Tab-separated table of C-alpha atoms in Angstrom:
chain	number	residue	atom	x	y	z
A	550	UNK	CA	85.109	124.258	115.455
A	551	UNK	CA	87.845	121.990	116.701
A	552	UNK	CA	86.189	119.192	114.712
A	553	UNK	CA	86.504	121.371	111.701
A	554	UNK	CA	90.030	121.803	111.958
A	555	UNK	CA	90.724	118.157	112.629
A	556	UNK	CA	89.153	117.339	109.088
A	557	UNK	CA	88.282	113.942	110.340
A	558	UNK	CA	91.863	113.102	111.035
A	559	UNK	CA	93.483	114.425	107.701
A	560	UNK	CA	94.205	118.004	109.102
A	561	UNK	CA	97.841	117.672	108.246
A	562	UNK	CA	97.244	116.954	104.502
A	563	UNK	CA	94.158	119.036	103.933
A	564	UNK	CA	95.644	122.131	105.582
A	565	UNK	CA	99.246	121.768	104.171
A	566	UNK	CA	97.616	121.598	100.626
A	567	UNK	CA	95.809	124.637	101.178
A	568	UNK	CA	98.601	126.408	102.565
A	569	UNK	CA	101.025	125.747	99.934
A	570	UNK	CA	98.491	126.680	97.270
A	571	UNK	CA	97.524	129.961	99.138
A	572	UNK	CA	101.160	130.558	99.264
A	573	UNK	CA	101.824	130.045	95.559
A	574	UNK	CA	98.912	131.931	94.503
A	575	UNK	CA	99.652	135.038	96.755
A	576	UNK	CA	103.632	134.724	95.619
A	577	UNK	CA	102.365	135.060	92.007
A	578	UNK	CA	100.518	138.314	92.754
A	579	UNK	CA	103.478	139.789	94.798
A	580	UNK	CA	105.760	138.793	91.920
A	581	UNK	CA	103.578	140.370	89.350
A	582	UNK	CA	103.416	143.713	91.419
A	583	UNK	CA	107.171	143.685	91.989
A	584	UNK	CA	107.885	143.276	88.236
A	585	UNK	CA	105.638	146.069	87.422
A	586	UNK	CA	107.185	148.293	89.909
A	587	UNK	CA	110.998	147.438	88.747
A	588	UNK	CA	110.001	147.987	85.133
A	589	UNK	CA	108.650	151.529	85.993
A	590	UNK	CA	111.555	152.265	88.094
A	591	UNK	CA	114.098	151.140	85.550
A	592	UNK	CA	112.120	153.319	82.820
A	593	UNK	CA	112.104	156.334	85.352
A	594	UNK	CA	115.875	156.006	85.368
A	595	UNK	CA	116.203	155.671	81.739
A	596	UNK	CA	114.130	158.942	81.226
A	597	UNK	CA	116.154	160.812	83.731
A	598	UNK	CA	119.516	159.888	82.007
A	599	UNK	CA	118.382	161.300	78.626
B	868	UNK	CA	90.514	137.300	61.721
B	869	UNK	CA	94.160	138.031	61.055
B	870	UNK	CA	93.227	141.847	61.176
B	871	UNK	CA	91.589	141.393	64.388
B	872	UNK	CA	94.592	139.525	65.820
B	873	UNK	CA	96.943	142.309	64.459
B	874	UNK	CA	94.755	144.968	66.089
B	875	UNK	CA	94.243	143.507	69.558
B	876	UNK	CA	98.087	142.209	69.449
B	877	UNK	CA	99.405	145.621	68.785
B	878	UNK	CA	101.349	146.822	71.928
B	879	UNK	CA	99.774	149.671	72.417
B	880	UNK	CA	96.146	148.844	71.916
B	881	UNK	CA	96.745	145.659	73.865
B	882	UNK	CA	98.000	147.798	76.950
B	883	UNK	CA	94.636	149.753	76.746
B	884	UNK	CA	92.050	147.186	76.284
B	885	UNK	CA	93.748	144.766	78.776
B	886	UNK	CA	93.481	147.313	81.578
B	887	UNK	CA	89.748	147.041	82.351
B	888	UNK	CA	89.868	143.200	81.919
B	889	UNK	CA	92.682	142.998	84.472
B	890	UNK	CA	90.909	144.796	87.085
B	891	UNK	CA	87.354	143.125	86.530
B	892	UNK	CA	89.009	139.661	86.444
B	893	UNK	CA	90.811	140.073	89.839
B	894	UNK	CA	87.762	141.353	91.618
B	895	UNK	CA	85.833	138.466	90.023
B	896	UNK	CA	88.530	135.978	91.247
B	897	UNK	CA	88.261	137.088	94.960
B	898	UNK	CA	84.626	136.826	94.952
B	899	UNK	CA	84.596	133.331	93.401
B	900	UNK	CA	87.377	132.077	95.563
B	901	UNK	CA	85.469	133.320	98.786
B	902	UNK	CA	82.147	131.428	97.474
B	903	UNK	CA	83.939	128.237	96.374
B	904	UNK	CA	85.820	127.971	99.565
B	905	UNK	CA	82.875	128.545	101.841
B	906	UNK	CA	80.781	125.748	99.724
B	907	UNK	CA	83.769	123.360	99.725
B	908	UNK	CA	84.403	123.537	103.488
B	909	UNK	CA	80.850	124.253	104.927
B	910	UNK	CA	78.176	123.264	102.330
B	911	UNK	CA	79.645	120.044	100.571
B	912	UNK	CA	79.368	116.919	102.803
B	913	UNK	CA	82.194	114.549	103.603
B	914	UNK	CA	82.822	111.805	101.062
B	915	UNK	CA	81.566	108.365	101.597
B	916	UNK	CA	85.010	106.787	101.159
B	917	UNK	CA	87.531	109.384	101.799
B	918	UNK	CA	85.966	111.400	104.501
B	919	UNK	CA	87.212	114.928	105.007
B	920	UNK	CA	90.407	114.304	103.150
B	921	UNK	CA	88.759	114.628	99.757
B	922	UNK	CA	88.321	118.311	100.181
B	923	UNK	CA	91.844	118.734	98.624
B	924	UNK	CA	90.008	118.120	95.373
B	925	UNK	CA	88.777	121.638	95.367
B	926	UNK	CA	92.121	122.860	94.766
B	927	UNK	CA	93.917	119.777	93.029
B	928	UNK	CA	91.476	119.425	90.356
B	929	UNK	CA	91.303	123.146	89.295
B	930	UNK	CA	95.078	123.440	89.684
B	931	UNK	CA	95.522	120.401	87.351
B	932	UNK	CA	93.121	121.668	84.851
B	933	UNK	CA	94.873	124.867	84.747
B	934	UNK	CA	98.241	123.235	84.281
B	935	UNK	CA	97.057	121.968	80.953
B	936	UNK	CA	94.931	124.911	79.969
B	937	UNK	CA	97.790	127.320	80.382
B	938	UNK	CA	99.797	124.844	78.353
B	939	UNK	CA	97.307	125.328	75.470
B	940	UNK	CA	97.440	129.052	75.704
B	941	UNK	CA	101.047	129.023	75.772
B	942	UNK	CA	101.421	126.795	72.643
B	943	UNK	CA	98.623	128.859	70.726
B	944	UNK	CA	100.586	132.263	71.557
B	945	UNK	CA	103.788	130.141	70.438
B	946	UNK	CA	102.274	129.700	66.988
B	947	UNK	CA	101.405	133.223	66.876
B	948	UNK	CA	104.549	134.424	67.891
B	949	UNK	CA	106.404	132.036	65.347
B	950	UNK	CA	104.364	132.452	62.364
B	951	UNK	CA	103.189	136.044	62.462
B	952	UNK	CA	105.788	137.532	64.789
B	953	UNK	CA	103.143	139.147	67.050
B	954	UNK	CA	105.165	140.833	69.937
B	955	UNK	CA	102.469	140.621	72.439
B	956	UNK	CA	102.326	136.790	71.745
B	957	UNK	CA	105.804	136.475	72.327
B	958	UNK	CA	105.529	137.927	75.721
B	959	UNK	CA	102.469	135.889	76.553
B	960	UNK	CA	104.491	132.748	75.942
B	961	UNK	CA	106.859	133.732	78.759
B	962	UNK	CA	104.469	134.845	81.183
B	963	UNK	CA	102.283	131.699	80.583
B	964	UNK	CA	105.370	129.554	81.376
B	965	UNK	CA	105.695	131.098	84.712
B	966	UNK	CA	102.160	130.993	85.771
B	967	UNK	CA	101.705	127.377	84.220
B	968	UNK	CA	104.701	126.012	86.210
B	969	UNK	CA	103.121	127.361	89.226
B	970	UNK	CA	99.790	125.709	88.638
B	971	UNK	CA	101.481	122.402	87.769
B	972	UNK	CA	103.641	122.620	91.119
B	973	UNK	CA	100.314	123.183	92.797
B	974	UNK	CA	98.848	120.018	91.328
B	975	UNK	CA	101.710	117.901	91.922
B	976	UNK	CA	102.102	118.845	95.635
B	977	UNK	CA	98.334	118.634	96.589
B	978	UNK	CA	98.159	115.537	94.778
B	979	UNK	CA	101.135	114.140	96.903
B	980	UNK	CA	99.280	115.295	99.944
B	981	UNK	CA	96.356	113.587	99.002
B	982	UNK	CA	97.858	110.456	97.593
B	983	UNK	CA	99.648	109.765	101.158
B	984	UNK	CA	96.673	109.234	103.313
B	985	UNK	CA	94.386	107.811	100.617
B	986	UNK	CA	96.642	105.618	98.428
B	987	UNK	CA	99.291	105.044	101.030
B	988	UNK	CA	102.217	106.757	99.190
B	989	UNK	CA	103.289	110.499	98.072
B	990	UNK	CA	104.323	109.210	94.924
B	991	UNK	CA	104.144	106.528	92.305
B	992	UNK	CA	105.670	106.377	88.668
B	993	UNK	CA	102.491	105.704	87.054
B	994	UNK	CA	101.604	107.286	83.627
B	995	UNK	CA	99.447	110.135	84.988
B	996	UNK	CA	101.917	111.216	87.708
B	997	UNK	CA	104.879	111.026	85.422
B	998	UNK	CA	103.426	112.929	82.416
B	999	UNK	CA	102.278	115.700	84.840
B	1000	UNK	CA	105.832	115.915	86.112
B	1001	UNK	CA	107.152	115.959	82.513
B	1002	UNK	CA	104.866	118.943	81.943
B	1003	UNK	CA	106.482	120.825	84.766
B	1004	UNK	CA	109.866	120.362	83.287
B	1005	UNK	CA	108.467	121.528	79.847
B	1006	UNK	CA	107.412	124.738	81.531
B	1007	UNK	CA	110.932	124.950	83.249
B	1008	UNK	CA	112.391	124.334	79.660
B	1009	UNK	CA	110.320	127.169	78.195
B	1010	UNK	CA	111.174	129.638	80.846
B	1011	UNK	CA	114.903	128.909	80.513
B	1012	UNK	CA	114.870	129.211	76.831
B	1013	UNK	CA	112.990	132.372	76.857
B	1014	UNK	CA	115.611	134.060	78.968
B	1015	UNK	CA	118.646	132.415	77.488
B	1016	UNK	CA	119.205	134.951	74.701
B	1017	UNK	CA	120.477	138.500	74.692
B	1018	UNK	CA	117.756	139.281	72.327
B	1019	UNK	CA	114.513	138.719	73.673
B	1020	UNK	CA	112.841	137.988	70.390
B	1021	UNK	CA	115.398	135.141	69.694
B	1022	UNK	CA	114.609	133.828	73.042
B	1023	UNK	CA	110.726	133.902	72.517
B	1024	UNK	CA	111.146	132.087	69.066
B	1025	UNK	CA	113.178	129.096	70.616
B	1026	UNK	CA	110.810	128.940	73.709
B	1027	UNK	CA	107.773	129.108	71.247
B	1028	UNK	CA	109.303	126.047	69.352
B	1029	UNK	CA	109.603	124.164	72.717
B	1030	UNK	CA	105.936	125.097	73.791
B	1031	UNK	CA	104.562	123.914	70.384
B	1032	UNK	CA	106.492	120.595	70.308
B	1033	UNK	CA	105.427	119.867	74.021
B	1034	UNK	CA	101.694	120.057	73.085
B	1035	UNK	CA	101.923	116.290	72.402
B	1036	UNK	CA	102.327	115.827	76.222
B	1037	UNK	CA	98.767	117.213	76.988
B	1038	UNK	CA	96.645	114.505	75.299
B	1039	UNK	CA	99.189	111.935	77.023
B	1040	UNK	CA	98.112	113.638	80.565
B	1041	UNK	CA	94.521	113.599	79.658
B	1042	UNK	CA	94.140	110.088	78.443
B	1043	UNK	CA	96.793	108.453	80.470
B	1044	UNK	CA	94.267	107.091	82.919
B	1045	UNK	CA	92.119	105.453	80.160
B	1046	UNK	CA	95.126	104.278	77.915
B	1047	UNK	CA	97.158	102.610	80.649
B	1048	UNK	CA	96.425	101.048	84.211
B	1049	UNK	CA	97.349	103.829	86.594
B	1050	UNK	CA	97.160	104.326	90.234
B	1051	UNK	CA	95.303	107.437	89.602
B	1052	UNK	CA	91.707	107.276	89.253
B	1053	UNK	CA	89.867	108.124	85.670
B	1054	UNK	CA	88.420	111.692	85.347
B	1055	UNK	CA	85.530	112.495	87.713
B	1056	UNK	CA	84.028	115.432	85.485
B	1057	UNK	CA	84.673	113.770	82.171
B	1058	UNK	CA	81.079	114.088	80.789
B	1059	UNK	CA	78.994	117.379	81.840
B	1060	UNK	CA	75.679	115.499	81.553
B	1061	UNK	CA	76.823	112.938	84.200
B	1062	UNK	CA	79.969	113.523	86.206
B	1063	UNK	CA	80.601	110.963	88.821
B	1064	UNK	CA	80.127	113.472	91.771
B	1065	UNK	CA	77.299	114.615	93.884
B	1066	UNK	CA	75.992	117.884	92.978
B	1067	UNK	CA	76.685	119.490	96.253
B	1068	UNK	CA	80.402	118.589	95.676
B	1069	UNK	CA	80.256	119.573	92.144
B	1070	UNK	CA	79.144	123.021	92.612
B	1071	UNK	CA	82.150	124.209	94.734
B	1072	UNK	CA	84.688	122.474	92.402
B	1073	UNK	CA	83.263	124.180	89.309
B	1074	UNK	CA	83.218	127.552	91.287
B	1075	UNK	CA	86.800	127.035	92.095
B	1076	UNK	CA	87.873	125.999	88.658
B	1077	UNK	CA	86.474	129.141	87.103
B	1078	UNK	CA	88.029	131.206	90.041
B	1079	UNK	CA	91.355	129.703	89.070
B	1080	UNK	CA	90.814	130.538	85.466
B	1081	UNK	CA	90.024	134.197	86.133
B	1082	UNK	CA	92.929	134.415	88.590
B	1083	UNK	CA	95.427	133.072	85.740
B	1084	UNK	CA	93.865	135.479	83.081
B	1085	UNK	CA	94.185	138.520	85.558
B	1086	UNK	CA	97.644	137.746	86.286
B	1087	UNK	CA	98.501	137.076	82.743
B	1088	UNK	CA	97.223	140.665	81.891
B	1089	UNK	CA	99.002	142.172	84.811
B	1090	UNK	CA	102.568	140.404	84.143
B	1091	UNK	CA	102.238	141.092	80.216
B	1092	UNK	CA	101.309	144.647	80.459
B	1093	UNK	CA	104.326	145.488	82.391
B	1094	UNK	CA	106.561	143.502	80.063
B	1095	UNK	CA	104.846	145.174	77.101
B	1096	UNK	CA	105.905	148.555	78.568
B	1097	UNK	CA	109.528	147.326	79.238
B	1098	UNK	CA	109.919	146.033	75.349
B	1099	UNK	CA	108.376	149.263	74.065
B	1100	UNK	CA	110.146	151.678	76.213
B	1101	UNK	CA	111.397	153.625	73.302
B	1102	UNK	CA	107.782	154.360	71.898
B	1103	UNK	CA	106.244	157.678	72.436
B	1104	UNK	CA	103.140	156.302	73.859
B	1105	UNK	CA	105.068	154.578	76.509
B	1106	UNK	CA	106.848	157.698	77.470
B	1107	UNK	CA	103.451	159.589	77.655
B	1108	UNK	CA	102.323	156.798	80.088
B	1109	UNK	CA	105.540	157.354	82.156
B	1110	UNK	CA	105.104	161.041	82.293
B	1111	UNK	CA	101.676	160.759	83.611
B	1112	UNK	CA	102.766	158.274	86.404
B	1113	UNK	CA	105.430	160.545	87.703
C	1077	UNK	CA	99.156	135.437	53.824
C	1078	UNK	CA	102.635	136.280	52.635
C	1079	UNK	CA	104.835	133.468	51.404
C	1080	UNK	CA	107.205	133.862	54.522
C	1081	UNK	CA	104.458	133.485	56.668
C	1082	UNK	CA	102.984	130.303	54.883
C	1083	UNK	CA	106.570	128.705	55.043
C	1084	UNK	CA	106.680	129.324	58.927
C	1085	UNK	CA	103.193	128.015	59.317
C	1086	UNK	CA	104.441	124.721	57.141
C	1087	UNK	CA	107.363	124.683	59.496
C	1088	UNK	CA	105.266	124.598	62.676
C	1089	UNK	CA	102.720	121.890	61.192
C	1090	UNK	CA	105.610	119.648	60.275
C	1091	UNK	CA	107.345	120.085	63.757
C	1092	UNK	CA	103.897	119.172	65.258
C	1093	UNK	CA	103.131	116.191	63.180
C	1094	UNK	CA	106.783	114.952	63.264
C	1095	UNK	CA	106.942	114.858	67.127
C	1096	UNK	CA	103.399	113.603	67.412
C	1097	UNK	CA	104.320	110.712	65.338
C	1098	UNK	CA	107.495	109.772	66.869
C	1099	UNK	CA	106.020	110.008	70.464
C	1100	UNK	CA	102.997	108.073	69.569
C	1101	UNK	CA	105.143	105.361	67.900
C	1102	UNK	CA	107.492	105.232	71.187
C	1103	UNK	CA	104.484	105.108	73.286
C	1104	UNK	CA	102.938	102.208	71.370
C	1105	UNK	CA	106.163	100.460	71.398
C	1106	UNK	CA	106.549	100.725	75.148
C	1107	UNK	CA	103.046	100.097	75.981
C	1108	UNK	CA	103.787	97.328	78.170
C	1109	UNK	CA	106.215	99.178	80.317
C	1110	UNK	CA	103.709	101.985	80.913
C	1111	UNK	CA	101.070	99.612	82.633
C	1112	UNK	CA	101.312	100.369	86.254
C	1113	UNK	CA	99.896	97.210	87.307
C	1114	UNK	CA	98.745	93.810	85.938
C	1115	UNK	CA	95.554	92.265	86.721
C	1116	UNK	CA	94.897	88.554	88.073
C	1117	UNK	CA	93.483	87.485	84.708
C	1118	UNK	CA	96.678	88.698	82.824
C	1119	UNK	CA	98.885	86.478	85.275
C	1120	UNK	CA	96.479	83.475	84.730
C	1121	UNK	CA	96.950	83.947	80.959
C	1122	UNK	CA	100.870	83.886	81.568
C	1123	UNK	CA	101.198	87.423	80.147
C	1124	UNK	CA	103.531	88.182	83.025
C	1125	UNK	CA	106.742	86.826	84.210
C	1126	UNK	CA	105.944	86.055	87.575
C	1127	UNK	CA	109.564	85.103	88.558
C	1128	UNK	CA	110.311	88.758	89.254
C	1129	UNK	CA	108.777	91.568	91.229
C	1130	UNK	CA	105.600	93.227	89.619
C	1131	UNK	CA	102.603	95.148	90.628
C	1132	UNK	CA	99.263	93.306	90.772
C	1133	UNK	CA	95.955	95.346	90.868
C	1134	UNK	CA	92.411	94.244	91.602
C	1135	UNK	CA	89.526	94.244	93.967
C	1136	UNK	CA	89.679	92.737	97.375
C	1137	UNK	CA	87.391	89.907	97.525
C	1138	UNK	CA	84.486	90.294	100.113
C	1139	UNK	CA	84.916	88.012	103.107
C	1140	UNK	CA	88.257	86.932	102.152
C	1141	UNK	CA	90.419	89.227	104.365
C	1142	UNK	CA	92.011	87.343	107.329
C	1143	UNK	CA	94.282	89.231	109.764
C	1144	UNK	CA	96.633	86.977	111.361
C	1145	UNK	CA	97.412	86.789	115.242
C	1146	UNK	CA	100.633	88.757	114.772
C	1147	UNK	CA	98.370	91.679	114.103
C	1148	UNK	CA	100.476	92.981	111.141
C	1149	UNK	CA	100.032	90.344	108.587
C	1150	UNK	CA	96.869	90.129	106.465
C	1151	UNK	CA	95.860	87.607	103.746
C	1152	UNK	CA	93.247	88.254	101.141
C	1153	UNK	CA	92.012	87.409	97.565
C	1154	UNK	CA	92.399	89.814	94.869
C	1155	UNK	CA	90.169	89.453	91.715
C	1156	UNK	CA	89.371	91.210	88.573
C	1157	UNK	CA	86.156	89.287	88.432
C	1158	UNK	CA	87.899	86.833	85.967
C	1159	UNK	CA	90.746	85.535	87.816
C	1160	UNK	CA	91.785	85.477	91.536
C	1161	UNK	CA	95.149	85.478	93.577
C	1162	UNK	CA	95.720	85.126	97.215
C	1163	UNK	CA	97.998	88.047	98.613
C	1164	UNK	CA	100.006	88.059	101.808
C	1165	UNK	CA	101.211	91.241	103.246
C	1166	UNK	CA	103.003	92.106	106.487
C	1167	UNK	CA	102.723	95.951	107.396
C	1168	UNK	CA	100.489	98.785	107.666
C	1169	UNK	CA	97.521	99.035	105.264
C	1170	UNK	CA	96.226	102.471	103.863
C	1171	UNK	CA	93.192	103.935	105.331
C	1172	UNK	CA	91.197	103.197	102.144
C	1173	UNK	CA	91.810	99.384	102.442
C	1174	UNK	CA	88.726	97.425	102.883
C	1175	UNK	CA	86.539	94.653	101.318
C	1176	UNK	CA	85.610	95.310	97.707
C	1177	UNK	CA	88.063	97.962	97.487
C	1178	UNK	CA	90.519	98.254	94.512
C	1179	UNK	CA	94.170	97.913	95.502
C	1180	UNK	CA	97.622	97.680	93.885
C	1181	UNK	CA	100.178	95.490	95.572
C	1182	UNK	CA	104.034	95.008	94.754
C	1183	UNK	CA	105.645	91.907	95.324
C	1184	UNK	CA	106.501	88.488	93.797
C	1185	UNK	CA	104.513	84.916	93.659
C	1186	UNK	CA	105.963	82.358	96.004
C	1187	UNK	CA	106.191	78.627	95.199
C	1188	UNK	CA	102.906	77.857	96.651
C	1189	UNK	CA	101.408	80.415	94.390
C	1190	UNK	CA	100.584	83.191	96.799
C	1191	UNK	CA	101.631	86.720	95.990
C	1192	UNK	CA	103.732	87.811	98.825
C	1193	UNK	CA	103.514	92.006	98.812
C	1194	UNK	CA	105.914	94.277	100.071
C	1195	UNK	CA	103.816	97.485	99.526
C	1196	UNK	CA	99.976	97.794	99.149
C	1197	UNK	CA	98.369	100.817	97.849
C	1198	UNK	CA	94.763	101.712	97.771
C	1199	UNK	CA	93.219	102.939	94.223
C	1200	UNK	CA	90.088	104.797	94.713
C	1201	UNK	CA	87.522	105.347	92.136
C	1202	UNK	CA	86.308	108.563	90.533
C	1203	UNK	CA	82.995	108.995	92.405
C	1204	UNK	CA	82.362	111.140	95.060
C	1205	UNK	CA	79.244	111.467	97.265
C	1206	UNK	CA	77.844	112.095	100.645
C	1207	UNK	CA	78.010	108.657	103.049
C	1208	UNK	CA	74.069	109.064	103.247
C	1209	UNK	CA	73.622	108.694	99.634
C	1210	UNK	CA	76.003	105.858	99.371
C	1211	UNK	CA	73.996	104.141	102.040
C	1212	UNK	CA	70.676	104.701	100.381
C	1213	UNK	CA	72.030	103.330	96.886
C	1214	UNK	CA	73.401	100.394	98.773
C	1215	UNK	CA	69.933	99.550	100.049
C	1216	UNK	CA	68.302	99.823	96.596
C	1217	UNK	CA	70.750	97.509	95.146
C	1218	UNK	CA	73.837	99.360	94.230
C	1219	UNK	CA	73.908	101.169	90.897
C	1220	UNK	CA	77.833	100.867	90.666
C	1221	UNK	CA	78.598	97.739	92.477
C	1222	UNK	CA	82.432	98.021	92.540
C	1223	UNK	CA	82.215	101.688	93.811
C	1224	UNK	CA	80.196	100.935	97.069
C	1225	UNK	CA	82.008	99.297	99.926
C	1226	UNK	CA	79.916	97.083	102.081
C	1227	UNK	CA	80.953	98.762	105.441
C	1228	UNK	CA	81.757	102.367	105.296
C	1229	UNK	CA	84.038	103.369	108.123
C	1230	UNK	CA	82.780	106.828	108.410
């Protein structure tokens, strides 16, 4: 197990790469959900005004 | 052909048919990512020259492929938006730019983290790395233009022109490693009949590549569906959806 | 197709062709500046101004690597199978540096004709395979000779 995480001495490079890509991929999903929520909220407000 | 595009590109019908696609593509993405990562870390052997560090390839190459693929989708949508004034295409241009920029950033960052231990440097100004950086700035330009005007349709038009002009950069990125001496090595998976990679490493790479593609499509659907509602907020079908939601 | 759409389509096509032509012409004109490195035979053919700093790329010749007693200076020959140049470098070499490996060095040629490098980068190839397969290929006589190092460190 320890050997696996060491990545033959390249742990920093391999795991940083994977962490950054995972972060960006999750951030994209979160951003898309927030956009959807924001648009629904804005439209809800618009409907209540009229 | 044009009838087909107008039908599937009408905001209301687009909102309907894209729902199922979005759901299934996101499920497929999760499944493929799990299989691809398992194979990439536990089945694929270390490389004869690069040892374990080459495992960055399973995210670097799919991200780099997507950075170019998304650009082609964006430019195609740009032509649809400019010539046929299809609203959904205008939306797709803007959403592709955001997703494409994130894939390009992934490709550049993972490439730097791979270059440091193997080449001995994070960055060099060779033709491949420079043209990929230009791609990132093209995406930023499209994002900026898309939001630069009060009228979103004018913004989409301006962004589409930049997206179409920038297509020139795609063959430059792809063939840079063949046309000029670069530090970056030539393509590994150039010919499908004879890739320069052992099958046990190629399978996880291709699975990850498909996973990135389905990930992109599901997010593109998700983002553009919300945007369609926002643009069509005065249409009666949108008001009905809103009523169902609340 | 309506005349307006046709007009717009023509506009898009002219845009692509115009920019494509402009970019291809300028790339063609600056071709030399886009080369990241020069090969030993290009230098032998006097294609490079060797008074200035430039980058040199090639394969490290087998058996030519000499590590000097100070521990940080390395001397080796670089070839592209046609020409060959001796390179001297003081500093840390990248992990992939080994005999038979492609590398790119940046530096200047000194009066003795030795390339004095300030930076050495490894250029790896596009082949990926398990170490056991590389060993087996080597035994049967190397299908891709340039891609198979004689002594794998792993």
